[in-house]
XYZ file of C-alpha atoms in Angstrom:
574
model
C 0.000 0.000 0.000
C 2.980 2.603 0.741
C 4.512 1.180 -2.520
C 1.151 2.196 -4.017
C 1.389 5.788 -2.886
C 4.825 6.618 -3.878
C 3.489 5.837 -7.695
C 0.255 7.934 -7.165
C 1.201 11.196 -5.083
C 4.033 11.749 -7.979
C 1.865 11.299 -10.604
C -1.631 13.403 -8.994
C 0.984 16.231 -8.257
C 2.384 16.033 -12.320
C -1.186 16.121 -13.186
C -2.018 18.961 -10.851
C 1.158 20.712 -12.792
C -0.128 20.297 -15.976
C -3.530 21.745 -14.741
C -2.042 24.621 -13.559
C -0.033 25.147 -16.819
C -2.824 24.640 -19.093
C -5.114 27.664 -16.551
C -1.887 30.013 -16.843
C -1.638 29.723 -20.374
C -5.320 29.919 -20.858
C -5.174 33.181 -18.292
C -1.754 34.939 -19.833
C -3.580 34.831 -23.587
C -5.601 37.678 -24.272
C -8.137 39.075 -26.540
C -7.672 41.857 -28.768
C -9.860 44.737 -30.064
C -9.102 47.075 -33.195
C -11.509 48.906 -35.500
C -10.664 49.027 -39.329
C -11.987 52.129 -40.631
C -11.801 51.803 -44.615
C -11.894 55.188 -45.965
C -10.301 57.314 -48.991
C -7.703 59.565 -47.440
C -5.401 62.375 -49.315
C -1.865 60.375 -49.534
C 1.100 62.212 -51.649
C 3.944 60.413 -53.134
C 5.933 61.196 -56.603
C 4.568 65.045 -56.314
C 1.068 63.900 -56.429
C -1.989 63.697 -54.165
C -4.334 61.011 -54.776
C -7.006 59.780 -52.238
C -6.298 56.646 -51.438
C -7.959 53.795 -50.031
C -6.531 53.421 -46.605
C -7.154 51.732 -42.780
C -7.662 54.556 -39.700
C -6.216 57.144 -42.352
C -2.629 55.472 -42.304
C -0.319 53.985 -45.277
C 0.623 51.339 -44.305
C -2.207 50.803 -42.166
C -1.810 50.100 -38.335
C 0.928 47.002 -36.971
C -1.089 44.533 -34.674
C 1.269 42.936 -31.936
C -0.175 40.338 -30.133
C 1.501 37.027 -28.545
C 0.940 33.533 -29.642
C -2.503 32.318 -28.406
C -4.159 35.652 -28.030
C -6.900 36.929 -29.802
C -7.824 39.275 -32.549
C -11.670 40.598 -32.815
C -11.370 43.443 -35.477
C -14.394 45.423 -36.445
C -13.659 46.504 -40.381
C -16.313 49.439 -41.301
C -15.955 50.237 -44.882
C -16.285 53.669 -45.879
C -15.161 53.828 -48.991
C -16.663 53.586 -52.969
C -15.600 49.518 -53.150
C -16.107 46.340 -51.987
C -13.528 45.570 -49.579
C -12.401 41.913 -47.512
C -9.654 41.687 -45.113
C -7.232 38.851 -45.355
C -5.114 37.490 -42.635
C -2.013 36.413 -44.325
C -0.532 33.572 -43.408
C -2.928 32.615 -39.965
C -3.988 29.545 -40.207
C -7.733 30.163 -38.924
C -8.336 26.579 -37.196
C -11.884 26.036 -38.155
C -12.705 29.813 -38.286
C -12.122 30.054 -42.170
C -15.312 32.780 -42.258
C -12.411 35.331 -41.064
C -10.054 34.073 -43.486
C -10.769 37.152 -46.072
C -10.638 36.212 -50.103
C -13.377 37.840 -51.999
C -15.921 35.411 -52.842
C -14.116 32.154 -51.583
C -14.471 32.425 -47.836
C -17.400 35.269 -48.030
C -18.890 37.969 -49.691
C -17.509 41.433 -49.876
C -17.982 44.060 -47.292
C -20.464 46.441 -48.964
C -20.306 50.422 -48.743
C -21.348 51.591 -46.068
C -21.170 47.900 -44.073
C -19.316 45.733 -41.429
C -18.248 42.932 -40.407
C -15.845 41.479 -37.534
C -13.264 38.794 -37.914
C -12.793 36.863 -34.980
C -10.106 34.076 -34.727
C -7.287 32.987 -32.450
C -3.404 32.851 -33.308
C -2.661 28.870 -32.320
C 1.171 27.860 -32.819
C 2.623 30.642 -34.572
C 4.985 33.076 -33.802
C 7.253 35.407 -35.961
C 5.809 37.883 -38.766
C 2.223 37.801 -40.923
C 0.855 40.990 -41.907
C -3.014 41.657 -43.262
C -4.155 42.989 -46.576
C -7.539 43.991 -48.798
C -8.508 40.660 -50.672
C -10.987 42.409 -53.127
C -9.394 43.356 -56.642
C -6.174 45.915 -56.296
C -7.583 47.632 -53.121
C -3.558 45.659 -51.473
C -2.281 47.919 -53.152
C -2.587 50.569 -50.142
C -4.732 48.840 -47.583
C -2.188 46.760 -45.671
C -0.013 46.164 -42.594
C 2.372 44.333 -40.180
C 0.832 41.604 -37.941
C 3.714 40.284 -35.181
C 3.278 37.400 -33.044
C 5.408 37.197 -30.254
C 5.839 33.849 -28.130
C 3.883 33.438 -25.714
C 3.680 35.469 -21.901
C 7.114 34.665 -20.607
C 8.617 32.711 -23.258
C 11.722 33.511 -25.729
C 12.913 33.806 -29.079
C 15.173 30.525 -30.225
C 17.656 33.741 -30.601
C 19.199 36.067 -28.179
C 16.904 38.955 -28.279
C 17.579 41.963 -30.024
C 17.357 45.712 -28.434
C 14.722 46.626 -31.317
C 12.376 45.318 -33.986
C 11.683 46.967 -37.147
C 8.996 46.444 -39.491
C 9.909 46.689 -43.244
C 7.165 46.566 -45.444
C 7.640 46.531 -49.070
C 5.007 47.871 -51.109
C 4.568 49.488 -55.063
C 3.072 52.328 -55.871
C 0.928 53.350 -58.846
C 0.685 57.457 -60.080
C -2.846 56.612 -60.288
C -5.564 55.095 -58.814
C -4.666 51.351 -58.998
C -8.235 49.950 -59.377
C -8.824 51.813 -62.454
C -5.548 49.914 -63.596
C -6.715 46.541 -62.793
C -10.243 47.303 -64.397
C -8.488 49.238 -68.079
C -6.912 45.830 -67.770
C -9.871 43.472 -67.492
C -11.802 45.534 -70.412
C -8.580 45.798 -72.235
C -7.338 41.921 -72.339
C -3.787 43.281 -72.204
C -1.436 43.292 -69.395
C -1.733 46.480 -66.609
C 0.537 49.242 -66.301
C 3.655 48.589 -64.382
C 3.838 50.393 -60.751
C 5.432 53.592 -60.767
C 7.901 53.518 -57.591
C 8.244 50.973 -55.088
C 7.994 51.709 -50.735
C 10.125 50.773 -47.978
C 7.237 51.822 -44.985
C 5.244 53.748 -47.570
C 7.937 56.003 -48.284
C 9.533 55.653 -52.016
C 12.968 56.791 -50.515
C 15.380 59.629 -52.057
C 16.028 58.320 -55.932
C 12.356 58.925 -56.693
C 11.181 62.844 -57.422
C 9.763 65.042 -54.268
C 10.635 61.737 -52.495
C 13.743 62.768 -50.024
C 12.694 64.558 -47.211
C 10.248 61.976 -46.348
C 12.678 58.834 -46.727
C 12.095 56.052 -44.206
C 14.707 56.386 -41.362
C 15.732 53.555 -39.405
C 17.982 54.069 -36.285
C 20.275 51.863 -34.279
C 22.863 52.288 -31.654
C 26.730 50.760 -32.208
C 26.897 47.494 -31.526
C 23.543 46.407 -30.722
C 21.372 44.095 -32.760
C 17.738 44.726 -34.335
C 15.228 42.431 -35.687
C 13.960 43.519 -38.779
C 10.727 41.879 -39.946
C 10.570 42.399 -44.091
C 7.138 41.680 -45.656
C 6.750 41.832 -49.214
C 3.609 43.624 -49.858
C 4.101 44.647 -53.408
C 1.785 43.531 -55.720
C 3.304 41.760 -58.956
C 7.264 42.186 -57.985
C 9.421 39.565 -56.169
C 11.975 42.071 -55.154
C 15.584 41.710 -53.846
C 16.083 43.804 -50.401
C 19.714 44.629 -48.923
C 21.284 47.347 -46.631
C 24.635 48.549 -47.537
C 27.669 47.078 -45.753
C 25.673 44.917 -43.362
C 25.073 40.844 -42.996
C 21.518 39.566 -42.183
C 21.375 36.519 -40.053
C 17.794 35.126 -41.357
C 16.188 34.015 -38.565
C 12.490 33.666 -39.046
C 9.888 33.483 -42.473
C 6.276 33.254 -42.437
C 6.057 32.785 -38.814
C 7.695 29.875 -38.288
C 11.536 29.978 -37.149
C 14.027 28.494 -39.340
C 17.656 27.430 -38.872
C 19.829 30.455 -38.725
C 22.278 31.511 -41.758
C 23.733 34.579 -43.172
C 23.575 36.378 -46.377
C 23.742 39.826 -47.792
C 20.732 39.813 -50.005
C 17.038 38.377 -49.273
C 14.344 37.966 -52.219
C 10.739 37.892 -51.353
C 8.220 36.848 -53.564
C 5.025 38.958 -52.593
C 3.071 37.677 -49.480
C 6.181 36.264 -48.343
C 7.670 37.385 -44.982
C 11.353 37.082 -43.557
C 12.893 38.237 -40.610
C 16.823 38.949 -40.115
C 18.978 40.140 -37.337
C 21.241 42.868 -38.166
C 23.946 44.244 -36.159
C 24.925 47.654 -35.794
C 28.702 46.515 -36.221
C 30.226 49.329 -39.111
C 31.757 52.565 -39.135
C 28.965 54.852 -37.358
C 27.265 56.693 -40.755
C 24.124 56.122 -42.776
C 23.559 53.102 -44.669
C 20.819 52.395 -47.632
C 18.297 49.759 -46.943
C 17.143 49.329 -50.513
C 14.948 46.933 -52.782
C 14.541 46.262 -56.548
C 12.913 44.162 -58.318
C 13.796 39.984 -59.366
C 12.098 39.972 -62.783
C 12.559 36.308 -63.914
C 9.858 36.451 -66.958
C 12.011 37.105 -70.404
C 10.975 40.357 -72.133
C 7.529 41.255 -69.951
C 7.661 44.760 -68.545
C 8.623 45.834 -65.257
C 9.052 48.810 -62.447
C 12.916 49.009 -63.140
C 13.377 51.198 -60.007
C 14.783 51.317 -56.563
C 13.104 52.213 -53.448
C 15.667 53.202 -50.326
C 15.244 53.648 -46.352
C 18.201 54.560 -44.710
C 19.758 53.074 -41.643
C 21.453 55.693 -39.380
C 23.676 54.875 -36.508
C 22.695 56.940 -33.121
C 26.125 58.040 -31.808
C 27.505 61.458 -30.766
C 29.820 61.013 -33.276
C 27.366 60.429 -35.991
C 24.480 62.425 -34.526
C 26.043 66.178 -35.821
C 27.813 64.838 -38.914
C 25.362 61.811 -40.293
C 22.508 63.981 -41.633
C 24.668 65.924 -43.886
C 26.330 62.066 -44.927
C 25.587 60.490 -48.012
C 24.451 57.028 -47.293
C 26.369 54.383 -48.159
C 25.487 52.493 -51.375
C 24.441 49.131 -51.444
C 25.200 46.123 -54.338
C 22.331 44.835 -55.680
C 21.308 41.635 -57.719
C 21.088 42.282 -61.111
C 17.196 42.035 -62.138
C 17.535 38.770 -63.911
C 20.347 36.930 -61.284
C 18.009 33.818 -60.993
C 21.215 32.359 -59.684
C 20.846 34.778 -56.260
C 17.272 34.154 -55.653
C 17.442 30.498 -56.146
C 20.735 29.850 -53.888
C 18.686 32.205 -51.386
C 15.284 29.757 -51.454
C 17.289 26.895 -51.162
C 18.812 28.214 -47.792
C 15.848 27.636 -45.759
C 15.382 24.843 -43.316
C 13.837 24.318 -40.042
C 15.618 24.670 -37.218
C 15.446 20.739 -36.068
C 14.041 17.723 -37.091
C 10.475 17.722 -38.192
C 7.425 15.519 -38.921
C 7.176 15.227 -42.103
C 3.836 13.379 -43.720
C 5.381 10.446 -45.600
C 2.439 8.005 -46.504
C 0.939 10.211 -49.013
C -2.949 9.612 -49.211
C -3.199 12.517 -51.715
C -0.916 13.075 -54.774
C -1.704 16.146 -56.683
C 0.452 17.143 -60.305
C -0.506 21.061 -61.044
C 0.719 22.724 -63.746
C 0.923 27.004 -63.345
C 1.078 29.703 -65.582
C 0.409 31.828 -67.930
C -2.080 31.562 -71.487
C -4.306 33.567 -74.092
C -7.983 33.517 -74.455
C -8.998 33.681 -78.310
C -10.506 37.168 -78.834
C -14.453 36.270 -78.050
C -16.880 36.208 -81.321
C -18.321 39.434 -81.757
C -15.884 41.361 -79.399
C -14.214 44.116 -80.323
C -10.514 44.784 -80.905
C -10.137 47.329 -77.966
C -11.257 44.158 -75.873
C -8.701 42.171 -77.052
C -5.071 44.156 -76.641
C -3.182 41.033 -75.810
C -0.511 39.538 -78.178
C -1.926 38.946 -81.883
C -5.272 40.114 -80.230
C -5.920 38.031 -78.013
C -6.936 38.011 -74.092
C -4.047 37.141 -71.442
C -5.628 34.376 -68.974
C -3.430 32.043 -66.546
C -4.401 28.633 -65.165
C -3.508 25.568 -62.606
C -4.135 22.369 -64.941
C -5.555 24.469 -68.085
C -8.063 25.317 -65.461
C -8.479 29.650 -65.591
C -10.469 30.247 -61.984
C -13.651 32.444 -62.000
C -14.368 33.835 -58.870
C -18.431 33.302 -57.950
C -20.208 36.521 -57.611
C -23.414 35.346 -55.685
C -22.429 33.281 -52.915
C -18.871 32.849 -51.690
C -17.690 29.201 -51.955
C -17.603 28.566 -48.392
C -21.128 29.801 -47.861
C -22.251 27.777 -50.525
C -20.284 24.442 -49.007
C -21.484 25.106 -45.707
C -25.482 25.423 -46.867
C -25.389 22.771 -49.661
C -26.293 25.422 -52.447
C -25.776 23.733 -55.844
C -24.268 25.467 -58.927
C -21.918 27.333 -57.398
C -18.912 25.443 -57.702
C -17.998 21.794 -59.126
C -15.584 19.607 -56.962
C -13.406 18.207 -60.439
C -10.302 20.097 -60.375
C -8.240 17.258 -62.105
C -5.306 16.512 -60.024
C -3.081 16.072 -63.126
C -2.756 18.278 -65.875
C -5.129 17.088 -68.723
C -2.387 16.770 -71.154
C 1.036 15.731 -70.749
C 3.682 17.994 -72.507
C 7.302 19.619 -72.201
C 6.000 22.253 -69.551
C 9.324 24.085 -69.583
C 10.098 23.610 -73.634
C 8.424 25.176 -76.735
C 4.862 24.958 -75.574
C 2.388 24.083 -78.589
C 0.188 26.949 -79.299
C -3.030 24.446 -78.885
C -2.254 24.232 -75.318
C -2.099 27.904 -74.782
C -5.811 28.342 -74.553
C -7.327 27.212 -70.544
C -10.753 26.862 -69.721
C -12.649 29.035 -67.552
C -14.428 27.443 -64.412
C -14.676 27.517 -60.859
C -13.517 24.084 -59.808
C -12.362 22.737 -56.410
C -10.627 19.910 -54.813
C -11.971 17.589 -52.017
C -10.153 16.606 -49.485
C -11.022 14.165 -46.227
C -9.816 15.844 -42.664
C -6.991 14.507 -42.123
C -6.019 13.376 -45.224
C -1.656 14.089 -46.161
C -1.355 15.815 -49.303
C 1.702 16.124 -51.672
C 1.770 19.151 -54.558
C 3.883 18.982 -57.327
C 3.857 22.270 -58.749
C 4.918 22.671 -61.665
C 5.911 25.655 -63.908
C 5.434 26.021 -67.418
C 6.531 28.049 -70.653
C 2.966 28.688 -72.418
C 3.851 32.425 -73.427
C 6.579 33.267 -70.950
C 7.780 31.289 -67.864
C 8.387 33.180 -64.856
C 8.940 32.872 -60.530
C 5.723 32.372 -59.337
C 5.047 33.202 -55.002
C 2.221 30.236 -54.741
C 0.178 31.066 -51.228
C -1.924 28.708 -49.868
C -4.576 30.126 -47.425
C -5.182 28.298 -44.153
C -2.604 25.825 -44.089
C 1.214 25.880 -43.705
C 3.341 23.369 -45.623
C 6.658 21.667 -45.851
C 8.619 22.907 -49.036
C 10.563 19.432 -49.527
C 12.196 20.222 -52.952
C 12.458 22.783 -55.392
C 14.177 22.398 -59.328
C 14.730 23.553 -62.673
C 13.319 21.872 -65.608
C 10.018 19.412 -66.031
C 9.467 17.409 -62.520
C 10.943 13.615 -63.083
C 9.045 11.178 -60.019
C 11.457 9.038 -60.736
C 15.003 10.792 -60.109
C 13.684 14.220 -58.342
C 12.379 12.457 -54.912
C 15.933 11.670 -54.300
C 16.611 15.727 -53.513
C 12.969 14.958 -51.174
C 14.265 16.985 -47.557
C 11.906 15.142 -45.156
C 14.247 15.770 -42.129
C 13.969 19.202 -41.453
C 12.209 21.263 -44.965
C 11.066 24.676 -44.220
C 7.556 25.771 -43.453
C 6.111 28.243 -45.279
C 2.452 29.797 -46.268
C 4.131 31.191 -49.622
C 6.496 29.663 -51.969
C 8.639 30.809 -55.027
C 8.257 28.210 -57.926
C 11.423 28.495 -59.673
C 11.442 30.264 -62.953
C 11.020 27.490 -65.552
C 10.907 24.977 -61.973
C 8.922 23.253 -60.010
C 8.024 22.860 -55.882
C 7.109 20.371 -53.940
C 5.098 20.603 -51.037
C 3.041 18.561 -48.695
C 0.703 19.179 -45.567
C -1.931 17.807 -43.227
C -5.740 18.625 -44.276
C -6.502 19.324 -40.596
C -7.936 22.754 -40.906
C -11.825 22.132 -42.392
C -13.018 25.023 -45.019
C -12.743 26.328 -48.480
C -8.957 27.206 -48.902
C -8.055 29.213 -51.954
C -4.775 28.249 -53.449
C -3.174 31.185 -55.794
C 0.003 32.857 -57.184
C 0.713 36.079 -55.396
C 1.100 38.432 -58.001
C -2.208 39.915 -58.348
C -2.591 40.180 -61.824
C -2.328 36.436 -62.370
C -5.074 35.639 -59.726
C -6.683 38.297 -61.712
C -6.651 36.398 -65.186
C -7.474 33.221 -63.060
C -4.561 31.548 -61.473
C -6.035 29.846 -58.060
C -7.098 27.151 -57.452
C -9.175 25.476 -54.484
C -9.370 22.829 -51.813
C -12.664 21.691 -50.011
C -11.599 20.389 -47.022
C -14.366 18.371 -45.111
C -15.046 18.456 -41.528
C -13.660 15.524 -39.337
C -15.838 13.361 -36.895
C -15.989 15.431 -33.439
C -16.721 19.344 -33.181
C -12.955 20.396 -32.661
C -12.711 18.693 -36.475
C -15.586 20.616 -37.965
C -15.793 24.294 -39.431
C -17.705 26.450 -37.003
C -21.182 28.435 -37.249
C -21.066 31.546 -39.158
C -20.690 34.370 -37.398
C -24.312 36.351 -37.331
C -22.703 39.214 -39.056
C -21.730 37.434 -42.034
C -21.986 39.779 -44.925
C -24.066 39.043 -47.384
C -23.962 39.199 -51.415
């Protein structure tokens, strides 16, 4: 009987331990409140005032800090001309997928004049997301930072730096960006390039009327900041690099990765990285400055340079520095695929990982670009593509339409027919060269609005693979509610049977955004534990806006903490 309580009392009081762990960590997480005023407010850049679609009258819009397991309830009211969503890049919105975002996949716009709160909880992550508009080019100004820290009394896997900077990287059109997205639509033909790009909103001293209001960034000698870079450009992967200095990359789409050092990061847009940088040069002013990657032979692109400036805060520098010329930085050239790919392939977790390895779903999906035969009885102005035609992209010749009465999730949830078919094919229709001379009969997708099913639970593998139908280029593929394991990346057409010997399935990076090589292919796999609609896309926004997305259905499991939950009662509706 003694015997018998030495073996209980140990094990009650570990139990009453883990009670009391699980009530502190339910107790240190908290909820957070914010209200997301969409409105047009006057915003000059490049010697011109336009009014611009904003949040709370701020470009970028506001930085939400909160700590892993808190929170968010944010109230958007949209006061502006159009139809506006909010997307929350990157979180993976366990069984709340109604606060997800996408126009039309996980609800209906927020109206004129309406509003709507998203409610959901941060579970697991930690490290740097940010938020953006998910209706049409409204991104373009209506975004921000959203940092996770670890949890109430926890640490970084790093020692922790004095200061954290957000860097967001944005474009910026001389015009009203939704009127370039819709001449674009009517027009067939590809939309105007941006005009400058943004480090914080600023354009940074090379661009006209520009200086005075260059982005400043200040650190003492010798101590360490983290800066948290979000690409939240539109259509640009862009290479970012500050003058003189390493960058110990520490962190990408909140999830920590195993540290390394380099002088140049690329970001496809969506895509988030953060990097320590020490303060350990000559006390001056240093350019922070980012330019674009443009991997796709011969299209068009914003050939300039946006620049911050980092400033040491000595008294040796404090008199002297603002009359200094900052130092210059070397940049990639726009083309050096060789940089961004020998970046990419730096990435890997920090230990040992589960990896899904008995594969229950095997998916083959071919991206890029195509052209739409000028419709019968259109006119010519309608069709300004190449040899007039209509530029369209596609996943598996399939060009995505985007419902316009019900989102798809709505129409999931209540079992409304004819919204959506579940037959996305999960192998390209036709085998060809995808990276060779591409026939011109295979240049041509369909248009529909078809989904994948997937059981919860089910492990899913994506091959994705790039083609050359009219030019091949890097596409950022994001994947809403869901992170996944990048286990190998290439050049050339995907080969099953020599390619899954480069398969990482010790310790692959996770990610919510990845950069198909130019002329390349990923692969990627995941668990189908998150139940929803999940819309899978490229991140430059004119490709999701000639149709390349995809989506998953993911069904609900068997108990209620593996089903989707009730819509919210303020659900907008269409």
């Amino acid at each position: 009987m003694e015997a018998m309580k030495s073996i209980v009392n140990p094990l009650s009081s570990i139990c009453f331990v883990c009670i009391l762990l699980l009530f502190a960590n339910a107790a240190s997480a908290k909820t957070h409140y914010h209200d997301f005023v969409i409105q047009a407010t006057p915003v000059k850049r490049l010697c011109k005032t336009h009014n611009s679609i904003t949040v709370n009258g701020q470009f970028p819009g506001p930085t939400l800090e909160v700590n892993n397991g808190d929170t968010l309830v944010v109230n958007v009211v949209n006061r502006a001309r159009y139809n506006v969503t909010i997307h929350w890049h990157g979180v993976r919105q366990m069984r709340t997928a109604w606060s997800d975002g996408p126009e039309f996949i996980t609800q209906c716009p927020i109206r004129p004049g309406k509003s709507y709160t998203y409610r959901f909880t941060i579970q697991g992550q930690e490290g740097t997301l940010w938020w953006h508009a998910h209706s049409s080019w409204l991104r373009a100004t209506v975004y921000g930072a959203l940092i996770i820290h670890p949890k109430q009394g926890e640490n970084y896997p790093f020692p922790k730096p004095k200061r954290e900077t957000p860097v967001l990287l944005g474009e910026w059109w001389d015009t009203n960006p939704i009127d370039v997205v819709r001449r674009a639509t009517r027009t067939g033909a590809a939309p105007n390039v941006s005009d400058a790009y943004t480090i914080n909103g600023q354009p940074g001293d090379l661009y006209k009327c520009s200086k005075q209001d260059t982005t400043i960034v200040h650190m003492d000698s010798g101590e360490t900041n983290l800066l948290r870079v979000i690409n939240a450009g539109l259509n640009q992967q862009l290479f970012f690099t500050v003058a003189n200095h390493k960058l110990t990359v520490v962190g990408a789409d909140a999830n920590y990765v195993k540290p390394f050092t380099t002088s140049v990061l690329m970001l496809g847009p969506g895509q988030t990285t953060d990097v320590l940088i020490k303060a350990d040069q000559t006390p001056s002013r240093y350019y922070m400055a980012a330019r674009a990657y443009a991997s796709a032979q011969g299209a068009p692109f914003d050939n300039t340079t946006t620049t911050a400036i980092l400033e040491y805060k000595t008294a040796s520098c404090s008199s002297n520095c603002a009359k200094t010329k900052p130092v210059s930085p070397s940049l990639p050239a726009y083309n050096d695929t060789a940089t961004a790919t020998a970046f990419t392939r730096k990435f890997r977790s920090p230990r040992k990982v589960e990896v899904p390895t008995e594969i229950d779903e095997n998916l083959f999906i071919t991206v890029g670009l195509g052209l739409e035969n000028c419709p019968r009885g259109a006119r010519s102005r309608n069709c300004q593509g190449p040899n007039g035609t209509r530029f369209a992209a596609s996943m598996n010749n399939v060009s995505f339409v985007l419902p316009s009465n019900f989102s798809l999730l709505q129409a999931h949830h209540q079992g409304i027919p004819g919204v959506f078919s579940t037959d996305f094919p999960a192998v390209p229709p036709v085998k060809f060269n995808y990276t060779g001379n591409v026939s011109r009969s295979l240049w041509q997708p369909i248009r529909g609005t078809k989904l994948y099913k997937l059981k919860y639970g089910a492990t899913v593998q994506v091959v994705l693979q790039g083609t050359g139908i009219f030019t091949a280029e890097n596409h950022p593929i994001h994947l809403h509610g869901y992170d996944f394991y990048i286990i190998a990346e290439g050049f050339g057409n995907f080969n099953p049977k020599t390619d899954t010997s480069k398969f990482n399935l010790v310790n692959p990076p996770l990610r919510n955004t990845a950069s198909l090589p130019v002329n390349g292919w990923t692969v990627i796999r995941f668990v189908a534990d998150n139940p929803g609609v999940w819309i899978m896309h490229c991140h430059l926004d004119v490709h999701i806006t000639w149709g390349l997305a995809m989506a998953f259905l993911v069904e609900n499991g068997v108990s209620e903490l593996e089903s989707l939950e009730s819509p919210p009662v303020d659900f907008p509706v269409c």
